[in-house]
Every structure is written in C-alpha cells, then in structure tokens.
Tab-separated table of C-alpha atoms and ligand atoms in Angstrom:
chain	number	residue	atom	x	y	z
Y	1	MET	CA	123.821	91.610	90.637
Y	2	THR	CA	122.061	94.473	89.021
Y	3	ARG	CA	118.806	93.488	87.395
Y	4	THR	CA	118.087	96.806	85.645
Y	5	THR	CA	120.763	96.726	83.067
Y	6	ILE	CA	118.199	97.260	80.261
Y	7	PHE	CA	117.950	100.815	81.222
Y	8	SER	CA	120.500	103.499	80.084
Y	9	GLU	CA	121.655	106.757	81.851
Y	10	GLU	CA	118.896	108.614	79.832
Y	11	HIS	CA	116.273	106.145	81.230
Y	12	ASP	CA	117.652	106.623	84.750
Y	13	ALA	CA	117.369	110.379	84.319
Y	14	LEU	CA	113.914	110.142	83.143
Y	15	ARG	CA	113.036	107.786	86.085
Y	16	ARG	CA	114.375	110.480	88.486
Y	17	SER	CA	112.207	113.128	86.924
Y	18	ILE	CA	109.024	110.997	86.779
Y	19	ARG	CA	109.692	110.051	90.387
Y	20	ALA	CA	110.065	113.617	91.548
Y	21	PHE	CA	106.839	114.477	89.860
Y	22	VAL	CA	104.863	111.451	91.199
Y	23	GLU	CA	106.168	111.904	94.811
Y	24	LYS	CA	105.648	115.633	94.881
Y	25	GLU	CA	102.423	116.140	92.663
Y	26	LEU	CA	100.465	112.961	92.738
Y	27	ALA	CA	101.072	110.852	95.868
Y	28	PRO	CA	100.154	113.590	98.390
Y	29	HIS	CA	96.671	113.756	96.709
Y	30	ALA	CA	96.161	109.910	96.554
Y	31	ASP	CA	93.914	109.695	99.480
Y	32	GLU	CA	91.897	112.746	98.751
Y	33	TRP	CA	91.259	111.530	95.174
Y	34	GLU	CA	90.325	108.063	96.526
Y	35	ALA	CA	87.815	109.628	98.883
Y	36	ALA	CA	86.397	111.694	96.031
Y	37	LYS	CA	86.460	108.621	93.614
Y	38	ASP	CA	87.788	111.194	91.051
Y	39	PHE	CA	90.804	113.136	90.240
Y	40	PRO	CA	91.342	116.466	88.301
Y	41	ASP	CA	92.022	116.716	84.647
Y	42	TRP	CA	95.182	118.925	85.476
Y	43	VAL	CA	96.980	115.692	86.012
Y	44	PHE	CA	96.859	115.055	82.163
Y	45	GLU	CA	97.906	118.554	81.329
Y	46	ARG	CA	100.761	118.620	83.821
Y	47	MET	CA	102.020	115.249	82.586
Y	48	GLY	CA	101.640	116.409	78.940
Y	49	GLU	CA	103.520	119.532	79.782
Y	50	LEU	CA	106.443	117.502	81.384
Y	51	GLY	CA	106.500	115.227	78.243
Y	52	PHE	CA	105.348	112.126	80.125
Y	53	LEU	CA	102.481	111.297	77.913
Y	54	GLY	CA	104.469	111.122	74.720
Y	55	LEU	CA	107.695	109.317	75.777
Y	56	HIS	CA	107.984	107.177	72.821
Y	57	HIS	CA	105.720	109.079	70.371
Y	58	PRO	CA	107.156	111.000	67.382
Y	59	GLU	CA	108.576	114.345	68.149
Y	60	GLU	CA	106.704	115.766	65.051
Y	61	TYR	CA	103.507	115.619	67.030
Y	62	GLY	CA	104.921	116.755	70.283
Y	63	GLY	CA	106.180	113.368	71.622
Y	64	SER	CA	109.811	112.982	72.951
Y	65	GLY	CA	110.709	110.296	70.359
Y	66	GLY	CA	112.203	108.062	72.986
Y	67	ASP	CA	112.539	104.352	72.829
Y	68	TYR	CA	109.853	101.795	73.991
Y	69	LEU	CA	111.591	101.300	77.244
Y	70	THR	CA	110.492	104.717	78.424
Y	71	MET	CA	107.216	103.237	78.654
Y	72	LEU	CA	108.375	100.680	81.203
Y	73	VAL	CA	109.947	103.642	83.287
Y	74	ARG	CA	106.711	105.655	83.493
Y	75	GLU	CA	104.577	102.631	84.341
Y	76	GLU	CA	106.961	101.675	87.046
Y	77	GLU	CA	107.172	105.086	88.540
Y	78	MET	CA	103.419	105.793	88.377
Y	79	ALA	CA	102.942	102.725	90.777
Y	80	ARG	CA	104.468	105.051	93.371
Y	81	CYS	CA	101.482	107.409	93.261
Y	82	GLY	CA	99.442	105.261	95.468
Y	83	SER	CA	96.484	105.119	93.272
Y	84	GLY	CA	95.808	102.398	90.638
Y	85	GLY	CA	93.032	104.449	89.345
Y	86	VAL	CA	95.154	107.395	88.350
Y	87	SER	CA	97.801	105.108	86.869
Y	88	MET	CA	95.307	103.353	84.781
Y	89	ALA	CA	93.714	106.533	83.501
Y	90	VAL	CA	97.086	107.882	82.418
Y	91	SER	CA	98.007	104.546	80.796
Y	92	VAL	CA	94.796	104.652	78.778
Y	93	GLN	CA	95.870	108.206	77.355
Y	94	ALA	CA	99.481	107.332	76.839
Y	95	GLU	CA	99.475	103.636	75.828
Y	96	TYR	CA	95.978	102.669	74.665
Y	97	VAL	CA	94.470	105.578	72.827
Y	98	THR	CA	97.351	107.440	71.296
Y	99	PRO	CA	99.519	104.760	69.885
Y	100	PRO	CA	96.837	103.688	67.214
Y	101	ILE	CA	96.555	107.251	66.116
Y	102	ALA	CA	100.274	107.544	65.780
Y	103	LYS	CA	100.333	104.355	63.755
Y	104	PHE	CA	97.190	104.525	61.599
Y	105	GLY	CA	96.210	108.132	61.589
Y	106	THR	CA	96.240	110.569	58.801
Y	107	GLN	CA	98.229	113.798	59.242
Y	108	GLU	CA	94.899	115.632	59.936
Y	109	GLN	CA	93.978	113.085	62.542
Y	110	LYS	CA	97.304	113.428	64.223
Y	111	GLU	CA	97.126	117.095	64.366
Y	112	ARG	CA	93.555	117.083	65.808
Y	113	TYR	CA	93.840	114.155	68.195
Y	114	LEU	CA	97.378	112.999	68.704
Y	115	ARG	CA	99.140	116.328	69.312
Y	116	PRO	CA	96.595	117.675	71.822
Y	117	ALA	CA	96.311	114.224	73.590
Y	118	LEU	CA	100.078	114.016	74.047
Y	119	ALA	CA	100.103	117.512	75.438
Y	120	GLY	CA	97.261	116.368	77.871
Y	121	ARG	CA	94.806	118.954	76.518
Y	122	ARG	CA	92.409	116.497	74.992
Y	123	ILE	CA	91.497	113.300	77.044
Y	124	GLY	CA	90.851	110.140	75.129
Y	125	ALA	CA	89.007	106.876	75.926
Y	126	LEU	CA	89.042	103.563	74.216
Y	127	GLY	CA	85.592	102.039	73.350
Y	128	ILE	CA	85.751	98.455	72.628
Y	129	THR	CA	83.735	96.615	75.270
Y	130	GLU	CA	79.747	96.365	75.103
Y	131	PRO	CA	77.201	95.066	77.488
Y	132	ASP	CA	76.935	91.856	75.417
Y	133	ALA	CA	80.527	91.569	74.182
Y	134	GLY	CA	83.773	91.847	76.025
Y	135	SER	CA	86.263	89.025	75.521
Y	136	ASP	CA	84.638	88.361	72.220
Y	137	VAL	CA	85.483	91.526	70.494
Y	138	ALA	CA	84.294	90.360	67.108
Y	139	GLY	CA	80.767	90.033	68.749
Y	140	ILE	CA	80.346	93.749	69.070
Y	141	ARG	CA	77.076	95.176	67.765
Y	142	THR	CA	77.591	98.974	67.674
Y	143	ALA	CA	77.031	99.769	64.072
Y	144	ALA	CA	78.590	102.556	61.803
Y	145	ILE	CA	76.762	102.577	58.602
Y	146	ARG	CA	78.063	104.901	55.790
Y	147	ASP	CA	75.833	107.614	54.583
Y	148	GLY	CA	77.448	109.858	52.090
Y	149	ASP	CA	80.411	111.545	53.709
Y	150	GLU	CA	79.387	110.456	57.070
Y	151	TYR	CA	78.881	107.239	59.203
Y	152	VAL	CA	75.720	106.949	61.296
Y	153	VAL	CA	76.711	105.306	64.647
Y	154	ASN	CA	74.144	103.450	66.804
Y	155	GLY	CA	75.030	101.291	69.809
Y	156	SER	CA	76.518	101.303	73.243
Y	157	LYS	CA	79.724	100.566	75.146
Y	158	THR	CA	80.386	99.836	78.781
Y	159	PHE	CA	83.207	99.885	81.270
Y	160	ILE	CA	85.018	102.659	79.405
Y	161	THR	CA	87.806	104.105	81.360
Y	162	ASN	CA	88.007	108.025	81.093
Y	163	GLY	CA	84.551	107.655	79.432
Y	164	CYS	CA	83.034	110.612	81.421
Y	165	ARG	CA	85.839	112.984	81.040
Y	166	ALA	CA	86.866	112.193	77.496
Y	167	ASP	CA	86.957	114.727	74.852
Y	168	PHE	CA	87.138	111.973	72.284
Y	169	VAL	CA	86.742	108.219	72.030
Y	170	LEU	CA	88.602	105.836	69.830
Y	171	LEU	CA	85.564	103.836	68.940
Y	172	VAL	CA	85.433	100.212	67.679
Y	173	ALA	CA	82.326	99.640	65.533
Y	174	LYS	CA	81.057	97.400	62.889
Y	175	THR	CA	80.797	98.903	59.466
Y	176	ASP	CA	79.527	95.564	58.125
Y	177	PRO	CA	77.193	94.244	60.930
Y	178	GLY	CA	76.764	91.004	58.922
Y	179	GLU	CA	80.487	90.101	59.382
Y	180	ARG	CA	82.537	89.248	62.538
Y	181	HIS	CA	86.317	90.307	62.371
Y	182	ALA	CA	86.087	91.612	58.811
Y	183	GLY	CA	83.163	94.021	59.681
Y	184	ILE	CA	85.091	95.981	62.315
Y	185	SER	CA	86.443	99.520	61.859
Y	186	LEU	CA	87.977	102.257	64.126
Y	187	PHE	CA	86.763	105.708	64.332
Y	188	LEU	CA	87.719	108.944	66.337
Y	189	VAL	CA	84.647	110.328	67.848
Y	190	ASP	CA	84.243	113.706	69.488
Y	191	THR	CA	82.214	113.380	72.597
Y	192	ASP	CA	80.359	116.731	71.898
Y	193	SER	CA	78.825	115.026	68.683
Y	194	PRO	CA	75.024	115.106	68.765
Y	195	GLY	CA	73.700	111.492	69.717
Y	196	PHE	CA	76.703	110.943	72.160
Y	197	GLU	CA	75.698	110.193	75.555
Y	198	VAL	CA	77.371	109.253	78.830
Y	199	ARG	CA	74.566	107.129	80.208
Y	200	ARG	CA	76.173	106.155	83.540
Y	201	ARG	CA	79.184	106.494	85.664
Y	202	LEU	CA	79.774	103.012	87.011
Y	203	ASP	CA	80.650	102.197	90.743
Y	204	LYS	CA	83.522	99.605	91.116
Y	205	VAL	CA	85.502	97.437	93.585
Y	206	GLY	CA	88.831	99.312	92.989
Y	207	MET	CA	90.519	101.937	90.914
Y	208	TRP	CA	88.136	104.455	92.407
Y	209	PRO	CA	89.558	107.835	91.093
Y	210	SER	CA	89.256	106.520	87.522
Y	211	ASP	CA	85.938	107.054	85.835
Y	212	THR	CA	84.341	104.108	84.199
Y	213	ALA	CA	81.482	105.014	81.794
Y	214	GLU	CA	78.571	103.438	79.921
Y	215	LEU	CA	78.232	105.162	76.741
Y	216	ALA	CA	75.320	105.380	74.131
Y	217	PHE	CA	75.143	106.505	70.461
Y	218	THR	CA	71.958	107.378	68.901
Y	219	ASP	CA	72.135	108.344	65.233
Y	220	MET	CA	75.373	109.931	65.881
Y	221	ARG	CA	77.020	111.358	62.693
Y	222	VAL	CA	80.714	110.767	62.353
Y	223	PRO	CA	82.518	112.364	59.496
Y	224	ALA	CA	84.209	109.733	57.059
Y	225	ALA	CA	87.430	111.570	57.605
Y	226	ASN	CA	87.397	110.337	61.180
Y	227	LEU	CA	87.743	106.683	60.109
Y	228	LEU	CA	91.086	105.564	61.670
Y	229	GLY	CA	93.007	103.078	59.577
Y	230	GLU	CA	91.383	101.054	56.851
Y	231	GLU	CA	87.690	100.269	56.812
Y	232	GLY	CA	87.201	96.496	57.717
Y	233	LYS	CA	90.666	96.233	59.216
Y	234	GLY	CA	89.761	97.514	62.702
Y	235	PHE	CA	90.038	94.104	64.229
Y	236	HIS	CA	93.649	93.783	63.192
Y	237	HIS	CA	94.286	97.488	64.193
Y	238	ILE	CA	92.761	96.945	67.704
Y	239	MET	CA	94.571	93.629	68.235
Y	240	TRP	CA	97.932	95.497	67.630
Y	241	GLU	CA	96.751	98.106	70.198
Y	242	LEU	CA	95.855	95.544	72.790
Y	243	GLN	CA	99.526	94.149	72.779
Y	244	GLY	CA	100.814	97.543	73.876
Y	245	GLU	CA	98.081	97.697	76.476
Y	246	ARG	CA	98.861	94.306	77.790
Y	247	LEU	CA	102.630	94.917	78.103
Y	248	ALA	CA	101.986	98.293	79.974
Y	249	ALA	CA	99.696	96.529	82.262
Y	250	ALA	CA	102.259	93.827	83.041
Y	251	ALA	CA	104.887	96.427	83.757
Y	252	GLY	CA	102.643	98.286	86.121
Y	253	ALA	CA	101.571	95.105	87.785
Y	254	CYS	CA	105.390	94.165	88.484
Y	255	ALA	CA	105.808	97.676	90.079
Y	256	GLY	CA	102.589	97.463	92.005
Y	257	ALA	CA	103.553	94.106	93.406
Y	258	GLN	CA	107.033	95.518	94.481
Y	259	ARG	CA	105.207	98.420	96.269
Y	260	CYS	CA	103.095	96.001	98.163
Y	261	ILE	CA	106.145	94.006	99.173
Y	262	ASP	CA	107.954	97.308	100.261
Y	263	LEU	CA	104.991	98.616	102.178
Y	264	THR	CA	104.501	95.329	104.011
Y	265	LYS	CA	108.115	94.762	104.782
Y	266	GLY	CA	108.005	97.961	106.944
Y	267	TYR	CA	104.816	96.797	108.650
Y	268	VAL	CA	106.057	93.404	109.674
Y	269	GLU	CA	109.268	94.920	110.979
Y	270	GLU	CA	107.250	96.975	113.397
Y	271	ARG	CA	104.368	94.800	114.441
Y	272	ARG	CA	104.898	92.371	117.287
Y	273	ALA	CA	103.183	89.112	118.244
Y	274	PHE	CA	104.159	86.374	120.745
Y	275	GLY	CA	106.930	88.525	121.897
Y	276	GLN	CA	108.761	88.854	118.705
Y	277	ARG	CA	108.436	90.904	115.369
Y	278	ILE	CA	106.115	89.449	112.740
Y	279	ALA	CA	109.215	89.746	110.499
Y	280	ASP	CA	111.092	87.260	112.727
Y	281	PHE	CA	108.730	84.260	112.041
Y	282	GLN	CA	110.322	82.094	109.548
Y	283	ALA	CA	106.858	81.690	107.861
Y	284	THR	CA	106.926	85.485	107.278
Y	285	ARG	CA	110.302	85.657	105.929
Y	286	HIS	CA	109.532	82.706	103.443
Y	287	LYS	CA	106.360	84.593	102.199
Y	288	PHE	CA	108.588	87.526	101.305
Y	289	ALA	CA	111.176	85.361	99.702
Y	290	GLU	CA	108.413	83.714	97.630
Y	291	MET	CA	106.811	86.996	96.646
Y	292	GLN	CA	110.095	88.633	95.688
Y	293	THR	CA	111.024	85.512	93.479
Y	294	SER	CA	107.773	85.775	91.721
Y	295	VAL	CA	107.953	89.469	91.076
Y	296	ASP	CA	111.610	89.160	89.869
Y	297	ALA	CA	110.638	86.376	87.481
Y	298	ALA	CA	107.723	88.261	86.090
Y	299	ARG	CA	109.663	91.430	85.755
Y	300	ALA	CA	112.383	89.536	83.810
Y	301	LEU	CA	109.752	88.339	81.243
Y	302	VAL	CA	108.310	91.767	80.907
Y	303	TYR	CA	111.773	93.301	80.359
Y	304	GLU	CA	112.734	90.651	77.792
Y	305	THR	CA	109.588	91.162	75.973
Y	306	ALA	CA	109.811	94.864	76.095
Y	307	LEU	CA	113.423	94.660	74.656
Y	308	ALA	CA	112.065	92.451	71.761
Y	309	VAL	CA	109.381	95.108	71.018
Y	310	ASN	CA	112.030	97.771	71.275
Y	311	ALA	CA	114.000	95.993	68.698
Y	312	GLY	CA	111.025	95.941	66.231
Y	313	GLU	CA	109.671	92.464	66.949
Y	314	TYR	CA	106.049	91.633	67.578
Y	315	PRO	CA	106.154	88.981	70.181
Y	316	VAL	CA	102.438	88.387	70.773
Y	317	ARG	CA	102.903	85.058	72.800
Y	318	GLU	CA	105.520	86.627	75.042
Y	319	ILE	CA	103.393	89.821	75.611
Y	320	THR	CA	100.432	87.485	76.519
Y	321	GLU	CA	102.476	85.475	78.962
Y	322	ALA	CA	103.892	88.504	80.574
Y	323	LYS	CA	100.482	89.997	81.021
Y	324	LEU	CA	99.069	86.835	82.496
Y	325	LEU	CA	101.887	86.193	84.722
Y	326	ALA	CA	102.593	89.663	86.086
Y	327	THR	CA	98.879	90.614	86.876
Y	328	ARG	CA	98.449	87.164	88.567
Y	329	VAL	CA	101.641	87.823	90.569
Y	330	HIS	CA	100.392	91.380	91.414
Y	331	PHE	CA	97.054	90.098	92.806
Y	332	GLU	CA	98.686	87.208	94.719
Y	333	VAL	CA	101.342	89.467	96.252
Y	334	ALA	CA	98.758	92.038	97.269
Y	335	ASP	CA	96.664	89.274	98.839
Y	336	THR	CA	99.595	87.781	100.830
Y	337	CYS	CA	100.548	91.359	101.868
Y	338	LEU	CA	97.027	92.119	103.191
Y	339	GLN	CA	97.285	88.873	105.099
Y	340	LEU	CA	100.294	89.912	106.802
Y	341	HIS	CA	98.691	93.122	107.790
Y	342	GLY	CA	96.195	91.003	109.758
Y	343	GLY	CA	93.041	92.959	110.710
Y	344	TYR	CA	94.664	96.234	109.925
Y	345	GLY	CA	94.943	95.085	106.376
Y	346	TYR	CA	91.170	95.081	106.130
Y	347	MET	CA	90.849	98.529	107.504
Y	348	MET	CA	90.376	101.327	104.989
Y	349	GLU	CA	93.015	103.520	106.611
Y	350	PHE	CA	95.821	101.252	105.614
Y	351	PRO	CA	97.045	101.602	101.894
Y	352	ILE	CA	97.336	97.833	101.372
Y	353	GLN	CA	93.597	97.366	101.081
Y	354	ARG	CA	93.552	99.737	98.094
Y	355	ALA	CA	96.479	98.032	96.482
Y	356	TRP	CA	94.573	94.696	96.913
Y	357	ARG	CA	91.397	96.068	95.467
Y	358	ASP	CA	93.187	97.785	92.634
Y	359	SER	CA	95.188	94.849	91.685
Y	360	ARG	CA	92.230	92.627	90.972
Y	361	LEU	CA	91.201	94.335	87.774
Y	362	ALA	CA	94.056	93.541	85.484
Y	363	ARG	CA	93.277	89.864	85.594
Y	364	ILE	CA	89.969	90.776	83.819
Y	365	GLY	CA	90.680	94.132	81.794
Y	366	ALA	CA	92.854	94.071	78.628
Y	367	GLY	CA	91.857	90.305	78.185
Y	368	ALA	CA	90.915	87.994	81.032
Y	369	ASP	CA	93.227	85.368	82.221
Y	370	GLU	CA	91.344	82.623	80.278
Y	371	VAL	CA	91.539	84.625	77.059
Y	372	MET	CA	95.359	85.091	77.679
Y	373	LEU	CA	95.690	81.264	78.215
Y	374	ASP	CA	93.820	80.596	74.926
Y	375	TYR	CA	96.131	82.795	73.046
Y	376	ILE	CA	99.205	81.144	74.444
Y	377	ALA	CA	97.780	77.675	73.739
Y	378	LYS	CA	97.059	78.829	70.248
Y	379	HIS	CA	100.682	79.986	69.726
Y	380	MET	CA	101.876	76.689	70.984
Y	381	GLY	CA	100.046	75.062	68.122
Y	382	PHE	CA	96.775	73.941	69.881
N	401	FAD	C1	87.329	98.972	85.727
N	401	FAD	C2	87.320	98.484	84.148
N	401	FAD	C3	87.908	99.331	83.153
N	401	FAD	C4	87.756	98.997	81.879
N	401	FAD	N1	88.195	99.762	80.907
N	401	FAD	C5	87.836	99.536	79.645
N	401	FAD	C6	88.214	100.442	78.593
N	401	FAD	O1	88.575	101.604	78.799
N	401	FAD	N2	87.752	100.179	77.324
N	401	FAD	C7	87.182	98.950	76.911
N	401	FAD	O2	86.850	98.831	75.821
N	401	FAD	N3	87.011	98.186	77.927
N	401	FAD	C8	87.316	98.309	79.216
N	401	FAD	N4	87.064	97.300	80.172
N	401	FAD	C9	86.461	96.076	79.850
N	401	FAD	C10	87.303	94.815	79.812
N	401	FAD	O3	88.319	94.927	78.902
N	401	FAD	C11	86.417	93.698	79.777
N	401	FAD	O4	85.778	93.673	81.010
N	401	FAD	C12	87.131	92.386	79.720
N	401	FAD	O5	87.681	92.340	78.217
N	401	FAD	C13	86.285	91.156	79.728
N	401	FAD	O6	85.027	91.285	79.107
N	401	FAD	P1	83.684	91.059	79.819
N	401	FAD	O7	83.688	91.896	81.096
N	401	FAD	O8	82.536	91.285	78.943
N	401	FAD	O9	83.573	89.551	80.254
N	401	FAD	P2	83.181	88.295	79.450
N	401	FAD	O10	83.653	88.409	78.104
N	401	FAD	O11	81.655	88.170	79.609
N	401	FAD	O12	83.899	87.187	80.118
N	401	FAD	C14	83.490	86.757	81.529
N	401	FAD	C15	84.525	85.679	81.921
N	401	FAD	O13	84.165	84.535	81.138
N	401	FAD	C16	85.368	83.833	80.957
N	401	FAD	N5	85.747	83.681	79.582
N	401	FAD	C17	85.480	84.617	78.602
N	401	FAD	N6	85.906	84.134	77.418
N	401	FAD	C18	86.539	82.908	77.646
N	401	FAD	C19	87.304	82.019	76.870
N	401	FAD	N7	87.535	82.264	75.367
N	401	FAD	N8	87.688	80.845	77.378
N	401	FAD	C20	87.487	80.652	78.640
N	401	FAD	N9	86.877	81.476	79.521
N	401	FAD	C21	86.305	82.697	79.073
N	401	FAD	C22	86.365	84.493	81.737
N	401	FAD	O14	86.663	83.982	83.076
N	401	FAD	C23	85.967	85.921	81.705
N	401	FAD	O15	86.498	86.689	82.885
N	401	FAD	C24	87.130	97.677	81.488
N	401	FAD	C25	86.626	96.871	82.485
N	401	FAD	C26	86.751	97.355	83.799
N	401	FAD	C27	86.154	96.273	84.796
C-alpha cells in the first residue's frame, strides 16, 4: 500500500529537488553548525533563490504559487538536514512570518517585507512571547501607543527565533493596554529602528544553530503604515498564523521521527549483544513496530488535515490534534531510539542525541501540549 497518494508528480519532482539541495548543501554542514551554535545567513538566500521559501506564496511577490501540500514536502525534506535548529529557522521565515504578510499586508508592505523575505534577502522573526506571557498571548504587555503618524513601542520579547539575525520582526503588541484580546495589533518592525535592542542571545537545550533572542523596545517609533492588518484585530490575525505554524511543526515532527527510526534501524542491525544482533531481540522488533505505527498514524492525521487546509477549510481542531500527536510521537520515538543506542546514544558523537534534544521543543513551542488539549476540549464542547 502506498501511503503518499496525496502527492502529485509535481510534488514528487519538488521533493527530489529539495532533497538534492538538503543532502548536498545543508547536511554536510550540520555538525559544524551544531558546534558553532550558529549557521550562516546564506542558507536563507540560497533557499530563496531556489524558490523553497515561497512555495505556496503568490507569484506576484516572488512565490511559486504552489498548493499548500508543497509546505509538507519542504518540512519533510528539511528533516534530512540533520539539524532541527536550521529546519526551525527556515520554517519561521517560510511558514510563520511571511503568511500573515501575504494575507493581511498592504501592497507596500508586501513589496518591502514579503518579496525580499521570500527571496531570502531579508530575514524575519515573529515576536509574540514575553518574559511574563507565553501561553497566555492576550496577557502580553508590550505597548504600541499611537502618536500622530507613528506608534511608540515599549516592552520586551523573549525566546524569539531568528531574533538576533532578523532584519525585521512581526511584532505582536497592545495598542490598547487596558484590553486583553481586543487590545492586540500586529506591526512590521525594522530591527535597525532606534530603540530596538537585542538584549541577549539565549543558550538552550537543543536546536543549537538557531538563534533565540531576548528583545527590548524603548520608545521605538514605528510608522503607522507598518501596522499589519487591522488595529485591535491582531489576536485573530496571530491565531490564524499559529494554525499554519502548528501544522508545519506537525509535518516536521513526523519526518523527524521517521529519521530517528531509520537511523536507529541501521544501528541495531550492526550492534551485537548476547551473541546476536540487537535487532534480533523480539523486544527490539516490537519497539520498531510500535514506533512505526505511531508515526504512520500521526502522519495520516497531518496529511488529512493538510488536505482540508488545501481545500480551503480551516480545521482548527484537527490542526491542534495533529500538532499535539505528532510532536509527542516525535519525542517518544527519539527517546526510544536513544535507548536502543545504549550508552552510545548518550554520547555527543552520535546523531541520535541531537535528534532527542531537538525534538523536545515542539511540545512547548507554538503552543504547549496543555494548551493544545484545552483547545481540543473546547472544540468538543467543554
Ligand atoms: C527555543 C524556543 C523558540 C521559540 N521561538 C519563538 C518565536 O520565534 N516567537 C515567539 O513568539 N515565541 C517563541 N517561543 C516561545 C514559545 O512559543 C513559548 O515558550 C510557549 O508558547 C510557552 O510559553 P511559556 O514558555 O511562557 O510558558 P508558560 O505559558 O509559562 O507555560 C508553562 C507551562 O505551564 C503549563 N500551562 C500553561 N498554560 C496552561 C493551561 N492553559 N492549562 C494547563 N497548563 C498550562 C504548560 O505545561 C506550559 O508548558 C520559543 C520558545 C522556545 C523555547
């Protein structure tokens, strides 16, 4: 049985070209970038040049005008680069920051931010989370107060992916600090604006090559023309954005889990104990069968949900379920695979430790498991 029937010949051709790029131009650098805890900006430019950042974005602004399933193809193939950090940084550019500009932006904003971002010439970051408000987005405190033709922004953000290297930030702020959801608006902020500061680059458990920043804004003036979408509608706009972010995370998680299985199958077929291959213990084979079943089930949910999105539906509950299930499966699979490597799995020279560290984040980022469970229960009528 073929499980990839949702993809056309064009998708398959796209997959071959992304795979060739990832294997030739990214994977050979994965160890070096991990050690440096950084990777060069040319990755964005090169991916922009190849058209991989704008797969389903409008051709008018330099995208390829493909369908939504092209996103799945890139997320799946990026898992082969061997660095969750690089995959995440690229996803932020292609699936977090640019879709809201394409959907809510003015023509001028699309020219200034979307076009160069799809080309990989301007790098974007998404600024939602604050030191005192993560899951509770409506609890953010960064204020953007209107003053003539500008907004004056004061506040801070934390855990911002691409925040150190970004040329601009899609900033979520309160235009009415007295309100919760109704007080939120979005802005496109140039990082060379006076009052913008990268306060700190954060050190983290996994995803090492991606930069994670703490940002501060002090009397930072943002032109009113940089308001993205409607004032006071930013919460709805960003909730829409989060659905795409979550489905991309789910697709990447399934591919990451599959990569762990494939890596580990090779290992247990080589390694011997008690006079036989580790692969020959029934306990080992059953672990693989359990893992593959979980990955196939999660992937089926991701594909079905992506097909619905592709058909113009907005399946929030299914997106949430897919994100919850796939990212849990990814971490559980990575953990089992590390276990199957024994002590070698705990050594930094074996790739499984990186996959294990990298896989942990997605159960927190883009909405923690508990927040996902709350959404699903709410959509069930609780
Ligand atoms: C490496 C990394 C990269 C990130 N990149 C970005 C980025 O680019 N842009 C950005 O804006 N943010 C980013 N984030 C932030 C991320 O989205 C938040 O960490 C996440 O939303 C959780 O927020 P928090 O960390 O403030 O946790 P909190 O909101 O403080 O929650 C802590 C824990 O409390 C529990 N909890 C919270 N709410 C509930 C609830 N309703 N019911 C039950 N339990 C609950 C959960 O267990 C949760 O994990 C990133 C985070 C990391 C670690």
